[in-house]
Short mmCIF file of C-alpha atoms in Angstrom, two decimals:
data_model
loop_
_atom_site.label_atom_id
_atom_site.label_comp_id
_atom_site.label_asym_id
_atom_site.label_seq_id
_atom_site.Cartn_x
_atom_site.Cartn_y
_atom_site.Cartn_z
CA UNK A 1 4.18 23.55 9.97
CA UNK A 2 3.93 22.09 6.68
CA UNK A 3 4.45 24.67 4.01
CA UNK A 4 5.69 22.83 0.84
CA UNK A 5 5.42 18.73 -0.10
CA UNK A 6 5.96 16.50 -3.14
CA UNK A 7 4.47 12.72 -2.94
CA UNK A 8 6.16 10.65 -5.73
CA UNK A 9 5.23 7.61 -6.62
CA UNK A 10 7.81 5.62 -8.23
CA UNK A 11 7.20 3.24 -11.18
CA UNK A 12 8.01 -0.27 -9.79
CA UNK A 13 8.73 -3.02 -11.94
CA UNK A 14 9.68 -2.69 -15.71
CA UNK A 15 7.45 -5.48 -17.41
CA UNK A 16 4.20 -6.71 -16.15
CA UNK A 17 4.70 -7.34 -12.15
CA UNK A 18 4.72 -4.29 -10.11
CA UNK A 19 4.62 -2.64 -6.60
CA UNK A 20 4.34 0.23 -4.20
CA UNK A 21 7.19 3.08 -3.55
CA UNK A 22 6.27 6.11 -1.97
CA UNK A 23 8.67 9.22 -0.94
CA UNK A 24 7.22 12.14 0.65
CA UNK A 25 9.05 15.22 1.17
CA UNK A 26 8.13 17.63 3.53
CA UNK A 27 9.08 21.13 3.79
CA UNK A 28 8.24 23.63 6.83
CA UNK A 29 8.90 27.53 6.66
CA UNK A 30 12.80 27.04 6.75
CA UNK A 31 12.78 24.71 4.03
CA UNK A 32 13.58 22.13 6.56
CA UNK A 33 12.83 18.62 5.22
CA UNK A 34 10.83 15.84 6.65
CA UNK A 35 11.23 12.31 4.71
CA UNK A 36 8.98 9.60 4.76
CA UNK A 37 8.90 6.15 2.91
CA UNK A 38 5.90 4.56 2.29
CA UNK A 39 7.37 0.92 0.76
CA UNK A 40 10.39 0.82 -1.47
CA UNK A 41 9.20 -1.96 -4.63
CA UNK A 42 12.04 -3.84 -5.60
CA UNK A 43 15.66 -3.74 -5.09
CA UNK A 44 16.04 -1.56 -8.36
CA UNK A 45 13.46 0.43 -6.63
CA UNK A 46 15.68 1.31 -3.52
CA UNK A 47 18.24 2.55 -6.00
CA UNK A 48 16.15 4.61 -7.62
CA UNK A 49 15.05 6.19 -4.29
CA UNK A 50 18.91 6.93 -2.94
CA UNK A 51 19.45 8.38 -5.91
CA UNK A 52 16.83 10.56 -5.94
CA UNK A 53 17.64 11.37 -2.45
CA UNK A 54 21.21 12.06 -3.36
CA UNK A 55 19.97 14.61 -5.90
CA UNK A 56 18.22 16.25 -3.36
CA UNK A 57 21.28 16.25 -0.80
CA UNK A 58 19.09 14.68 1.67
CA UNK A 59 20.94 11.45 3.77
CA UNK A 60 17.99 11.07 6.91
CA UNK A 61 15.07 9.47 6.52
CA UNK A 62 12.66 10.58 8.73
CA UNK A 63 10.24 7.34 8.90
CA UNK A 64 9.92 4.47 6.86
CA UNK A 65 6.34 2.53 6.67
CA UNK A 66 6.53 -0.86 5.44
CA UNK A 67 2.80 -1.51 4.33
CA UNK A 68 2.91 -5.66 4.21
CA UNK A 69 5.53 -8.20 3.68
CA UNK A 70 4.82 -8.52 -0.04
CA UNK A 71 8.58 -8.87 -2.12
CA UNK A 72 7.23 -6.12 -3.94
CA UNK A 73 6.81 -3.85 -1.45
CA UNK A 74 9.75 -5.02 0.58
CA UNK A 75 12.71 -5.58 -1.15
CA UNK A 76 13.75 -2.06 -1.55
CA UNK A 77 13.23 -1.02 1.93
CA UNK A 78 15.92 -3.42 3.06
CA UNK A 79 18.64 -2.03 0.17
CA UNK A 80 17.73 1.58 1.79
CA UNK A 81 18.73 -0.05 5.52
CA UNK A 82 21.97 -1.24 3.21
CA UNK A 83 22.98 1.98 1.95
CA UNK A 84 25.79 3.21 4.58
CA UNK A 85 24.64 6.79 3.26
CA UNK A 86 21.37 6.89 4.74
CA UNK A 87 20.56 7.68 8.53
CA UNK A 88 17.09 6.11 9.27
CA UNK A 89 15.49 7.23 12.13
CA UNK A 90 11.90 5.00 12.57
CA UNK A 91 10.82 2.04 10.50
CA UNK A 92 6.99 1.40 11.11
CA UNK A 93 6.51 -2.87 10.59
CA UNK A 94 4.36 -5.79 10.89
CA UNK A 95 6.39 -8.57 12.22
CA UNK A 96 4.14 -11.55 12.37
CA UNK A 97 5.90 -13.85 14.07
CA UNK A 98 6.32 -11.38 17.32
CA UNK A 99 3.33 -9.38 17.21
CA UNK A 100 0.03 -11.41 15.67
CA UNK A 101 -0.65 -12.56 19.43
CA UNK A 102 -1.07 -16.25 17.48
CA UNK A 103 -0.05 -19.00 19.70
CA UNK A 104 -1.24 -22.74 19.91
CA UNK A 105 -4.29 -22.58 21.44
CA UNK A 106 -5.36 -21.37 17.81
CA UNK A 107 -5.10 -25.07 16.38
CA UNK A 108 -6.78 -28.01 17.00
CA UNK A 109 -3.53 -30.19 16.19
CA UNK A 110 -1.77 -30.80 19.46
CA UNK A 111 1.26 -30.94 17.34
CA UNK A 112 1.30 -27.15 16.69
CA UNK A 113 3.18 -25.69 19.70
CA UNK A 114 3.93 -21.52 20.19
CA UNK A 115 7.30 -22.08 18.72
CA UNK A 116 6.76 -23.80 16.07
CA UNK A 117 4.45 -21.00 14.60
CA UNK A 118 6.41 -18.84 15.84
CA UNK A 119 9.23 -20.68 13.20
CA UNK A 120 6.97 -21.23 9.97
CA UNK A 121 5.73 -17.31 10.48
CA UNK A 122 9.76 -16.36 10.25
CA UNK A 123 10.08 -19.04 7.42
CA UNK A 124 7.07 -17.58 5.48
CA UNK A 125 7.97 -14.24 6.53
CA UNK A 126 11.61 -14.13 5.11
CA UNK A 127 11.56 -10.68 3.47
CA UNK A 128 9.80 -9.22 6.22
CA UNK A 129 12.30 -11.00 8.76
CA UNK A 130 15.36 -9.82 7.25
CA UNK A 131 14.45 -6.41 6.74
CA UNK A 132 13.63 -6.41 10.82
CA UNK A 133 17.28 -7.85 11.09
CA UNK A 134 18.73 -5.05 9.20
CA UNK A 135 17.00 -2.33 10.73
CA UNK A 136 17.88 -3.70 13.54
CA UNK A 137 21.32 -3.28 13.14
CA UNK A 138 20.80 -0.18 11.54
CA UNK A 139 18.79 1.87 14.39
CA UNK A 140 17.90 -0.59 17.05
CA UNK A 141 15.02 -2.44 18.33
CA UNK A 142 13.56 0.34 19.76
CA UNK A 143 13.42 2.54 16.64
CA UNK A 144 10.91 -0.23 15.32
CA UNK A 145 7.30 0.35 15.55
CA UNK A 146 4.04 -1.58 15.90
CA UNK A 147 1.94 0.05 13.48
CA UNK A 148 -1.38 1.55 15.80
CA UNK A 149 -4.47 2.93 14.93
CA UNK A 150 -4.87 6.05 15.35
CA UNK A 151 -1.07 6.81 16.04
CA UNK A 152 -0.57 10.21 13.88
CA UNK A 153 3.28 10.84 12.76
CA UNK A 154 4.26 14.23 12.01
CA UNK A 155 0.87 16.34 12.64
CA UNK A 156 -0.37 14.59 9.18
CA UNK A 157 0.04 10.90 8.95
CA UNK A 158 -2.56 8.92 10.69
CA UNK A 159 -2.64 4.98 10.35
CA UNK A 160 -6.34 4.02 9.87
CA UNK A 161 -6.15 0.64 9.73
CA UNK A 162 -5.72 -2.90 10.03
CA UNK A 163 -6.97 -2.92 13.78
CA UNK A 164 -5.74 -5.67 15.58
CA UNK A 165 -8.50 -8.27 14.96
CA UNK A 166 -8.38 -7.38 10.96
CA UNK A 167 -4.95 -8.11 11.02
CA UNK A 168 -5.26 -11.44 13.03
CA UNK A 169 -7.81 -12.93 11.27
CA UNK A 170 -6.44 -12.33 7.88
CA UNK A 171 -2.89 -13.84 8.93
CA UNK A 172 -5.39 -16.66 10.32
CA UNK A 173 -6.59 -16.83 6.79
CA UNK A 174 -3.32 -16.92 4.81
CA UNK A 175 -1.12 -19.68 3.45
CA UNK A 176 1.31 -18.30 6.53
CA UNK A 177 -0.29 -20.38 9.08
CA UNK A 178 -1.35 -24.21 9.68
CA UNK A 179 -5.24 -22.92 9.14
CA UNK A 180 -4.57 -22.94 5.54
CA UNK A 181 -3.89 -26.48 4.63
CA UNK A 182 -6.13 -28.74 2.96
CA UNK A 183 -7.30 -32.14 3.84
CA UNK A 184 -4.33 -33.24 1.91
CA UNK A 185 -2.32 -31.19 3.45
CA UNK A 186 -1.46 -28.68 0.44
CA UNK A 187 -1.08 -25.36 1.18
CA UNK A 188 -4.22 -23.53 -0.60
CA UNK A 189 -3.21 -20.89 -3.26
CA UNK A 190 -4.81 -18.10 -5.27
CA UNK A 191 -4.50 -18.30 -8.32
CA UNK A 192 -4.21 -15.37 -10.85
CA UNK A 193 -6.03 -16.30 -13.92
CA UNK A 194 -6.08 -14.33 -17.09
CA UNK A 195 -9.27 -13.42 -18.13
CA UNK A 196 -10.56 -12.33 -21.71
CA UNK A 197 -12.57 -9.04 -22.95
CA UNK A 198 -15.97 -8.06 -23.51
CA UNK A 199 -17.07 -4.87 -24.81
CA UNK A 200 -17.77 -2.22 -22.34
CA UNK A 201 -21.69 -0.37 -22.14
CA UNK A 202 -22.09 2.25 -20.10
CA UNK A 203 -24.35 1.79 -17.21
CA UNK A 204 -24.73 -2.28 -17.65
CA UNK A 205 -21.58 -3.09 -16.04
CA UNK A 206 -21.75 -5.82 -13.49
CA UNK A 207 -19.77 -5.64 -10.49
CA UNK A 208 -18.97 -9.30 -8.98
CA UNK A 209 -18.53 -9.05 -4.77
CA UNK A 210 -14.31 -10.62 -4.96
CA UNK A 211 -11.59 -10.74 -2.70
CA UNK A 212 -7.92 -10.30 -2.71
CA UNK A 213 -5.69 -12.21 -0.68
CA UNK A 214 -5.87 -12.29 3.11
CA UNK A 215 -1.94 -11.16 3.18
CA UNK A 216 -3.50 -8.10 0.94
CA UNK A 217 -5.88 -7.09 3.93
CA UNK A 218 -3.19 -6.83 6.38
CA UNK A 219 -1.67 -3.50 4.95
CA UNK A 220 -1.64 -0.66 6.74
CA UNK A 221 -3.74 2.32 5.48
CA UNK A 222 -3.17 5.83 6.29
CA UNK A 223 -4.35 9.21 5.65
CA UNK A 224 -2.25 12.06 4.64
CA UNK A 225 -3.22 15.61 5.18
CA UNK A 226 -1.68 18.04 3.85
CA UNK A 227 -2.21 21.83 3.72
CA UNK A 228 -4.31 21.72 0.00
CA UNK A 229 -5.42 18.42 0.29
CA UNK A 230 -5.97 14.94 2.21
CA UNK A 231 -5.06 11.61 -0.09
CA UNK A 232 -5.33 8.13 1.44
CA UNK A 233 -2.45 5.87 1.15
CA UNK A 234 -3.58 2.09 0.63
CA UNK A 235 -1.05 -0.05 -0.50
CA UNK A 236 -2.10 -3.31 -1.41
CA UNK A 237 -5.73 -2.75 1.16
CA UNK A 238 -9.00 -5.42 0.39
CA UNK A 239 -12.44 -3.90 0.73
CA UNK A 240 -12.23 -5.11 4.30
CA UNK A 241 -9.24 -2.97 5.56
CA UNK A 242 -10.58 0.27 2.93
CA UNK A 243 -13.95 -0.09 5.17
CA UNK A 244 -12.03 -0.14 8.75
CA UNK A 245 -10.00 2.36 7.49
CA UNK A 246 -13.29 4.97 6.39
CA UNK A 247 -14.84 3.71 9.48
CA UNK A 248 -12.02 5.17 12.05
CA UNK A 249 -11.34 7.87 10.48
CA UNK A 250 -15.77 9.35 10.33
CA UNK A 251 -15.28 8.10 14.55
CA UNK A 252 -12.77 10.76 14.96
CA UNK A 253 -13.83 14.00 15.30
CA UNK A 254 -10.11 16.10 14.68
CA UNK A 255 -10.41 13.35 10.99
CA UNK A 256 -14.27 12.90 9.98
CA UNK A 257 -14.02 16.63 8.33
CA UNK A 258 -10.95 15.71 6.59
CA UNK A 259 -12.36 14.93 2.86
CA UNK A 260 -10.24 12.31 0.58
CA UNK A 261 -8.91 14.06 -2.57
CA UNK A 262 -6.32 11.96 -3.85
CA UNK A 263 -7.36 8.16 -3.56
CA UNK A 264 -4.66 5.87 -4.07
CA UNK A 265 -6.30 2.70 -5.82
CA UNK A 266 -4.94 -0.11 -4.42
CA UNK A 267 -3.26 -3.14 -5.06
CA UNK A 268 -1.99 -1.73 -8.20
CA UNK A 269 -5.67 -1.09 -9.47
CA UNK A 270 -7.00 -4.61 -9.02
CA UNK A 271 -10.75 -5.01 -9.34
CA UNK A 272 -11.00 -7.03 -6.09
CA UNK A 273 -9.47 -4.68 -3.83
CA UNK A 274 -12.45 -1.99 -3.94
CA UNK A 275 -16.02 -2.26 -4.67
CA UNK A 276 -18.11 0.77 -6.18
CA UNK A 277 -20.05 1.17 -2.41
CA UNK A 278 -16.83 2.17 -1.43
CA UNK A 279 -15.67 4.80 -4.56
CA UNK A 280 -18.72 6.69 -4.24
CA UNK A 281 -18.14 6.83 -0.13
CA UNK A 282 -14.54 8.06 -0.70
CA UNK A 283 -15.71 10.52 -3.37
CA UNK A 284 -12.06 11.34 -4.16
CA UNK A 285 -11.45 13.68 -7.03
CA UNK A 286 -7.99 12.08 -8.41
CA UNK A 287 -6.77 8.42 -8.03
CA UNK A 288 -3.44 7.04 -8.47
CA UNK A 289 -2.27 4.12 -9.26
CA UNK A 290 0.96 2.24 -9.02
CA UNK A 291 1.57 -0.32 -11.76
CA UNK A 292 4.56 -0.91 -14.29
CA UNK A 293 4.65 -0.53 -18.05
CA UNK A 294 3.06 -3.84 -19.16
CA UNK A 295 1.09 -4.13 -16.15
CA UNK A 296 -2.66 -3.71 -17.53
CA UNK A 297 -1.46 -7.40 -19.74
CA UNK A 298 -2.25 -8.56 -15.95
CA UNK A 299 -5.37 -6.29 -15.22
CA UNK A 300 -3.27 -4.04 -12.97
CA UNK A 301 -4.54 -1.83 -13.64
CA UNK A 302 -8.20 -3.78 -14.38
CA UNK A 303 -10.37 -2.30 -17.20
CA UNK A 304 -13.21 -2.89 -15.36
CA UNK A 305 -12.39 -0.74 -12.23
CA UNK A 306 -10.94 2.24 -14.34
CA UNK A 307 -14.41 2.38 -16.14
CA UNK A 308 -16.52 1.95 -12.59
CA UNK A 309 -14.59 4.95 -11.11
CA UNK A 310 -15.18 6.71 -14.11
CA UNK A 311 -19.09 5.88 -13.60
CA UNK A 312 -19.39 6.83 -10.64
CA UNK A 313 -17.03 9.75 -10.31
CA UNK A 314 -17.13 10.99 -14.04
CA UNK A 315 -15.10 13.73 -13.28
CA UNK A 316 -12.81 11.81 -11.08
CA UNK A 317 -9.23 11.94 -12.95
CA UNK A 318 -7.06 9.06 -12.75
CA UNK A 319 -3.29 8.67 -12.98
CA UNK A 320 -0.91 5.77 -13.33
CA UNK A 321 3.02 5.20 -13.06
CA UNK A 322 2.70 2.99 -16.44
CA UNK A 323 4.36 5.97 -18.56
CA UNK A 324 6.25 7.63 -16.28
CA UNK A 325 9.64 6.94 -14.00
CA UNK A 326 7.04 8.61 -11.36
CA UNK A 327 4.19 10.32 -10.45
CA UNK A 328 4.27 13.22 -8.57
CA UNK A 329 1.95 15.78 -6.41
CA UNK A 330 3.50 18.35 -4.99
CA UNK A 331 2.66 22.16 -3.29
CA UNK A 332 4.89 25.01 -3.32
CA UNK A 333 7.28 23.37 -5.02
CA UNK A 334 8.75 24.02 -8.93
CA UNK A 335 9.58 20.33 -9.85
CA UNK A 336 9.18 21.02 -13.90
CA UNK A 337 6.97 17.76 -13.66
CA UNK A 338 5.56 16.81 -17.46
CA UNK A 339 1.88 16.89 -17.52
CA UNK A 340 -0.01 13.76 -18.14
CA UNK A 341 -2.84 12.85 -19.56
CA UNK A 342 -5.57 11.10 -16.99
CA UNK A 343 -6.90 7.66 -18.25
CA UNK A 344 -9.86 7.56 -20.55
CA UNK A 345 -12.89 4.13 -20.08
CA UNK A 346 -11.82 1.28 -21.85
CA UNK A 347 -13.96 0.32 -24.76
CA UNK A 348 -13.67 -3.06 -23.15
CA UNK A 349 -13.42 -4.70 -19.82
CA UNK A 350 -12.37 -8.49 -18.16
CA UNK A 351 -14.83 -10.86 -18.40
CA UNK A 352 -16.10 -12.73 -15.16
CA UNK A 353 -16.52 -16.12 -16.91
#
């Protein structure tokens, strides 16, 4: 039984390009504790997370989740599988290239044969590949895990989403696979474009339907419930996966009960991951959001988004890592955290045009 926690959110990135790195600690009645990683940012990332481990005295990690093959998501994990101090017991992956169930029959191009996807996926991949290789060596291929709906880790980590269609068609959709290429054969892109600011009026604030990239929708989304309260963990997550996600877990009867307090806005706090349908469904009372110091320069988070929550949830409270090393929640514990001060509405927001 789960009588203590802390879930820190680490500050990834120290300019304007971010990521996700997630520790929880859990505690039962013996002060016995449980560790899970939810992504690990960059390689300075994994440092920061060893260390903070070593401060606790803590060298197992119960169960690390890698979300989606992003670098910034990634390349932390695979310094933790480096670290000879560590025992890792579970690593919970994606690995496209051995368990998308794309073959051949896919493409129209008689050219495309099973192993040659199977070779661009691993080429595309690379991140993703070699942290399978070291965890491999680390604890085995059996100690990696196909990440599973409805698989629950721990009495209070449930994986919501992708299911496996989501997951296939959006790999179907990236720049990952042959489907992608235009009819001059370049590899399609999206682009991030900088966009300027127009003042902000409460109320009149169009929403444009966007999407984020296909890769984006393959992350895995999970709920975490915890003795006070239930937050939603959802990485890097489109509007497609958040839906799947809320979809499951009203089906199921032991999780439809299970209200979202802590929302964690996703993709850094991009405007195209979410949609305001969707905010005023999860009806979460604090959001977090992961971005670096310089991030909101690249509308992570976006203007626009931090005022629509605000709209709709105008007593919602929302939290970033932008000033902070971390941010934490935590129950039953005495961490001496420094409060912080939620985010007010911008007086502006990006402009569509």
């Amino acid at each position: 039984m789960i009588n203590a926690y802390e879930i820190r959110f680490f500050q990834v990135g120290n300019a304007s390009k971010g990521g996700d790195a997630i520790l929880i600690r859990l505690l039962d009645e013996y002060q016995r504790p449980t560790v899970i990683v939810v992504d690990g940012g960059y390689n300075e990332t994994g440092e920061k997370i060893i260390a903070y481990l070593k401060k606790l005295n803590i060298s197992v990690i119960d169960l690390v989740i890698n979300t989606h093959p992003d670098i910034d998501h990634i390349s932390g994990l695979i310094r933790l599988f480096e670290e000879q101090s560590l025992t890792i017991k579970k690593l919970i992956m994606n690995r496209p290239w051995r368990d998308s169930n794309i073959t051949a029959d896919y493409f129209a191009d008689s050219r495309i044969t099973d192993k040659s996807i199977n070779q661009r996926m691993t080429e595309a991949f690379k991140k993703a590949y070699l942290l399978e290789q070291k965890a491999i060596s680390k604890i085995g291929e059996n100690n990696i895990i196909h990440p599973v709906v409805g698989n629950n880790y721990f009495d209070c980590l449930t994986i919501l989403s992708p299911s496996k269609d989501l997951y296939r068609t959006k790999l179907l959709e990236s720049d990952k696979t042959p489907t992608t290429l235009d009819d001059n054969g370049n590899t399609k892109t999206f682009a991030k474009t900088m966009k300027k600011l127009v003042q902000y009026i409460k109320g009149f604030m169009y929403w444009k339907d966007e999407d984020t990239t296909p890769i984006n929708e393959t992350s895995i989304v999970s709920l975490l419930c915890m003795p006070d309260k239930n937050y939603l963990l959802t990485a890097d997550a489109g509007k497609n996966g958040i839906k799947e996600a809320l979809d499951y877990k009203d089906s199921q009867f032991n999780l439809a009960d299970k209200p979202i307090a802590v929302l964690q806005l996703p993709h850094h706090g991009s405007r195209k991951n979410v949609t305001p349908s969707l905010i005023k469904r999860i009806k979460a009372e604090k959001y977090v959001i992961s971005c670096p110091p310089d991030g909101l320069d690249c509308h992570h988070p976006s203007r626009r988004l931090v005022n629509m929550v605000l709209e709709k949830k105008p007593e919602a409270r929302i939290f970033t890592t932008a000033d902070c090393c971390c941010f934490v929640f935590c129950h039953n514990l005495n961490l001496q955290l420094t409060p912080q001060t939620p985010m007010s509405a911008f007086d502006e927001v990006e402009d569509y045009d």
